[in-house]
Amino acid sequence: MKNEEDCTKIHRYLFSDMYLSDKGIELSKKAIIKRFADRNKDEFYHRYINWKRQENEIIVFTLYA
């Protein structure tokens, strides 16, 4: 797989690997809190950390391929 810089936008696609369960979301939030312990926390950080999943919502893990 090429890195993003070596692949033109027209040849990239968004790959959805999985969606996160409630336990996965909890673990993700804990990991992010730990990773950002000594960093500035912006609006997006706080929105995610304070987000509570509703019945009709999921988190999808995606990456560019």
Tab-separated table of N, CA and C in Angstrom:
chain	number	residue	atom	x	y	z
A	1	MET	N	0.839	-1.180	0.000
A	1	MET	CA	0.000	0.000	0.000
A	1	MET	C	0.883	1.241	0.000
A	2	LYS	N	0.533	2.230	-0.792
A	2	LYS	CA	1.262	3.489	-0.836
A	2	LYS	C	0.848	4.361	0.338
A	3	ASN	N	1.735	5.300	0.688
A	3	ASN	CA	1.299	6.257	1.695
A	3	ASN	C	0.473	7.342	1.012
A	4	GLU	N	-0.204	8.145	1.787
A	4	GLU	CA	-1.154	9.114	1.244
A	4	GLU	C	-0.484	10.120	0.312
A	5	GLU	N	0.736	10.533	0.647
A	5	GLU	CA	1.436	11.526	-0.168
A	5	GLU	C	1.793	10.990	-1.551
A	6	ASP	N	2.025	9.697	-1.673
A	6	ASP	CA	2.442	9.102	-2.944
A	6	ASP	C	1.274	8.653	-3.818
A	7	CYS	N	0.086	8.805	-3.321
A	7	CYS	CA	-1.090	8.343	-4.063
A	7	CYS	C	-1.980	9.551	-4.376
A	8	THR	N	-2.254	9.768	-5.640
A	8	THR	CA	-3.094	10.907	-6.006
A	8	THR	C	-4.510	10.729	-5.461
A	9	LYS	N	-5.175	11.844	-5.223
A	9	LYS	CA	-6.512	11.796	-4.625
A	9	LYS	C	-7.490	10.958	-5.432
A	10	ILE	N	-7.364	10.989	-6.727
A	10	ILE	CA	-8.300	10.236	-7.569
A	10	ILE	C	-8.156	8.722	-7.378
A	11	HIS	N	-7.006	8.272	-6.901
A	11	HIS	CA	-6.767	6.842	-6.710
A	11	HIS	C	-6.944	6.384	-5.262
A	12	ARG	N	-7.327	7.284	-4.391
A	12	ARG	CA	-7.547	6.926	-2.985
A	12	ARG	C	-9.004	6.517	-2.781
A	13	TYR	N	-9.225	5.710	-1.804
A	13	TYR	CA	-10.598	5.424	-1.409
A	13	TYR	C	-10.644	5.268	0.102
A	14	LEU	N	-11.795	5.516	0.675
A	14	LEU	CA	-11.989	5.412	2.110
A	14	LEU	C	-12.402	3.986	2.424
A	15	PHE	N	-11.654	3.345	3.276
A	15	PHE	CA	-11.876	1.951	3.633
A	15	PHE	C	-12.487	1.901	5.022
A	16	SER	N	-13.618	1.250	5.150
A	16	SER	CA	-14.268	1.080	6.441
A	16	SER	C	-13.948	-0.311	6.954
A	17	ASP	N	-13.228	-0.352	8.053
A	17	ASP	CA	-12.735	-1.617	8.576
A	17	ASP	C	-13.726	-2.281	9.524
A	18	MET	N	-14.366	-1.488	10.379
A	18	MET	CA	-15.277	-2.047	11.377
A	18	MET	C	-16.037	-0.914	12.045
A	19	TYR	N	-17.067	-1.274	12.787
A	19	TYR	CA	-17.676	-0.275	13.649
A	19	TYR	C	-17.383	-0.669	15.083
A	20	LEU	N	-17.332	0.326	15.959
A	20	LEU	CA	-16.939	0.091	17.344
A	20	LEU	C	-18.154	-0.207	18.212
A	21	SER	N	-18.027	-1.220	19.041
A	21	SER	CA	-19.060	-1.548	20.022
A	21	SER	C	-18.983	-0.532	21.160
A	22	ASP	N	-19.930	-0.590	22.080
A	22	ASP	CA	-19.882	0.303	23.242
A	22	ASP	C	-18.586	0.107	24.021
A	23	LYS	N	-18.151	-1.138	24.163
A	23	LYS	CA	-16.888	-1.414	24.854
A	23	LYS	C	-15.715	-0.836	24.058
A	24	GLY	N	-15.763	-0.959	22.734
A	24	GLY	CA	-14.719	-0.393	21.884
A	24	GLY	C	-14.652	1.120	21.997
A	25	ILE	N	-15.808	1.766	22.069
A	25	ILE	CA	-15.857	3.220	22.232
A	25	ILE	C	-15.242	3.609	23.571
A	26	GLU	N	-15.588	2.886	24.615
A	26	GLU	CA	-15.041	3.157	25.946
A	26	GLU	C	-13.519	3.024	25.941
A	27	LEU	N	-13.011	1.958	25.339
A	27	LEU	CA	-11.561	1.757	25.271
A	27	LEU	C	-10.888	2.837	24.430
A	28	SER	N	-11.530	3.228	23.339
A	28	SER	CA	-10.992	4.290	22.485
A	28	SER	C	-10.894	5.607	23.244
A	29	LYS	N	-11.939	5.951	23.974
A	29	LYS	CA	-11.923	7.194	24.743
A	29	LYS	C	-10.828	7.168	25.803
A	30	LYS	N	-10.657	6.052	26.487
A	30	LYS	CA	-9.596	5.939	27.497
A	30	LYS	C	-8.220	6.110	26.868
A	31	ALA	N	-8.020	5.508	25.693
A	31	ALA	CA	-6.730	5.619	25.003
A	31	ALA	C	-6.471	7.062	24.573
A	32	ILE	N	-7.500	7.746	24.116
A	32	ILE	CA	-7.329	9.132	23.678
A	32	ILE	C	-7.066	10.043	24.865
A	33	ILE	N	-7.755	9.828	25.961
A	33	ILE	CA	-7.498	10.618	27.171
A	33	ILE	C	-6.042	10.453	27.587
A	34	LYS	N	-5.545	9.230	27.567
A	34	LYS	CA	-4.149	8.971	27.931
A	34	LYS	C	-3.193	9.628	26.931
A	35	ARG	N	-3.473	9.485	25.639
A	35	ARG	CA	-2.604	10.043	24.597
A	35	ARG	C	-2.544	11.568	24.663
A	36	PHE	N	-3.649	12.207	25.056
A	36	PHE	CA	-3.708	13.666	25.082
A	36	PHE	C	-3.467	14.251	26.472
A	37	ALA	N	-2.951	13.468	27.385
A	37	ALA	CA	-2.744	13.943	28.753
A	37	ALA	C	-1.914	15.221	28.806
A	38	ASP	N	-0.881	15.315	27.988
A	38	ASP	CA	0.011	16.479	28.002
A	38	ASP	C	-0.101	17.325	26.742
A	39	ARG	N	-1.227	17.264	26.068
A	39	ARG	CA	-1.428	18.031	24.832
A	39	ARG	C	-2.587	19.004	24.992
A	40	ASN	N	-2.629	19.969	24.103
A	40	ASN	CA	-3.786	20.864	24.061
A	40	ASN	C	-4.992	20.086	23.552
A	41	LYS	N	-6.108	20.334	24.162
A	41	LYS	CA	-7.338	19.631	23.795
A	41	LYS	C	-8.282	20.623	23.127
A	42	ASP	N	-8.603	20.354	21.871
A	42	ASP	CA	-9.455	21.266	21.119
A	42	ASP	C	-10.922	20.857	21.211
A	43	GLU	N	-11.748	21.565	20.462
A	43	GLU	CA	-13.194	21.315	20.461
A	43	GLU	C	-13.520	19.879	20.061
A	44	PHE	N	-12.797	19.340	19.078
A	44	PHE	CA	-13.079	17.989	18.588
A	44	PHE	C	-12.760	16.935	19.647
A	45	TYR	N	-11.698	17.152	20.395
A	45	TYR	CA	-11.354	16.256	21.507
A	45	TYR	C	-12.515	16.219	22.502
A	46	HIS	N	-12.956	17.390	22.939
A	46	HIS	CA	-14.020	17.462	23.942
A	46	HIS	C	-15.345	16.917	23.417
A	47	ARG	N	-15.632	17.179	22.146
A	47	ARG	CA	-16.870	16.640	21.570
A	47	ARG	C	-16.862	15.118	21.600
A	48	TYR	N	-15.727	14.512	21.268
A	48	TYR	CA	-15.652	13.050	21.261
A	48	TYR	C	-15.680	12.484	22.678
A	49	ILE	N	-14.887	13.031	23.561
A	49	ILE	CA	-14.806	12.512	24.930
A	49	ILE	C	-16.153	12.631	25.640
A	50	ASN	N	-16.890	13.693	25.376
A	50	ASN	CA	-18.181	13.911	26.045
A	50	ASN	C	-19.369	13.316	25.296
A	51	TRP	N	-19.113	12.767	24.117
A	51	TRP	CA	-20.180	12.202	23.291
A	51	TRP	C	-20.740	10.926	23.919
A	52	LYS	N	-22.047	10.827	23.937
A	52	LYS	CA	-22.742	9.616	24.396
A	52	LYS	C	-23.490	9.038	23.204
A	53	ARG	N	-23.214	7.811	22.886
A	53	ARG	CA	-23.828	7.173	21.724
A	53	ARG	C	-25.335	7.041	21.912
A	54	GLN	N	-26.071	7.462	20.901
A	54	GLN	CA	-27.514	7.278	20.881
A	54	GLN	C	-27.822	5.948	20.187
A	55	GLU	N	-29.040	5.495	20.312
A	55	GLU	CA	-29.439	4.207	19.747
A	55	GLU	C	-29.228	4.135	18.231
A	56	ASN	N	-29.359	5.268	17.558
A	56	ASN	CA	-29.251	5.282	16.097
A	56	ASN	C	-27.871	5.732	15.595
A	57	GLU	N	-26.845	5.690	16.444
A	57	GLU	CA	-25.505	6.136	16.064
A	57	GLU	C	-24.491	5.007	16.209
A	58	ILE	N	-23.470	5.058	15.373
A	58	ILE	CA	-22.335	4.149	15.497
A	58	ILE	C	-21.062	4.938	15.205
A	59	ILE	N	-19.926	4.381	15.592
A	59	ILE	CA	-18.625	4.914	15.198
A	59	ILE	C	-18.029	3.909	14.236
A	60	VAL	N	-17.599	4.415	13.099
A	60	VAL	CA	-17.003	3.560	12.080
A	60	VAL	C	-15.516	3.867	12.011
A	61	PHE	N	-14.680	2.837	12.126
A	61	PHE	CA	-13.236	3.001	11.992
A	61	PHE	C	-12.912	3.012	10.511
A	62	THR	N	-12.326	4.111	10.052
A	62	THR	CA	-12.006	4.242	8.630
A	62	THR	C	-10.545	4.602	8.445
A	63	LEU	N	-10.054	4.333	7.253
A	63	LEU	CA	-8.710	4.742	6.881
A	63	LEU	C	-8.656	4.881	5.380
A	64	TYR	N	-7.699	5.668	4.916
A	64	TYR	CA	-7.507	5.796	3.465
A	64	TYR	C	-6.643	4.660	2.974
A	65	ALA	N	-7.021	4.094	1.855
A	65	ALA	CA	-6.240	3.007	1.261
A	65	ALA	C	-5.887	3.371	-0.161
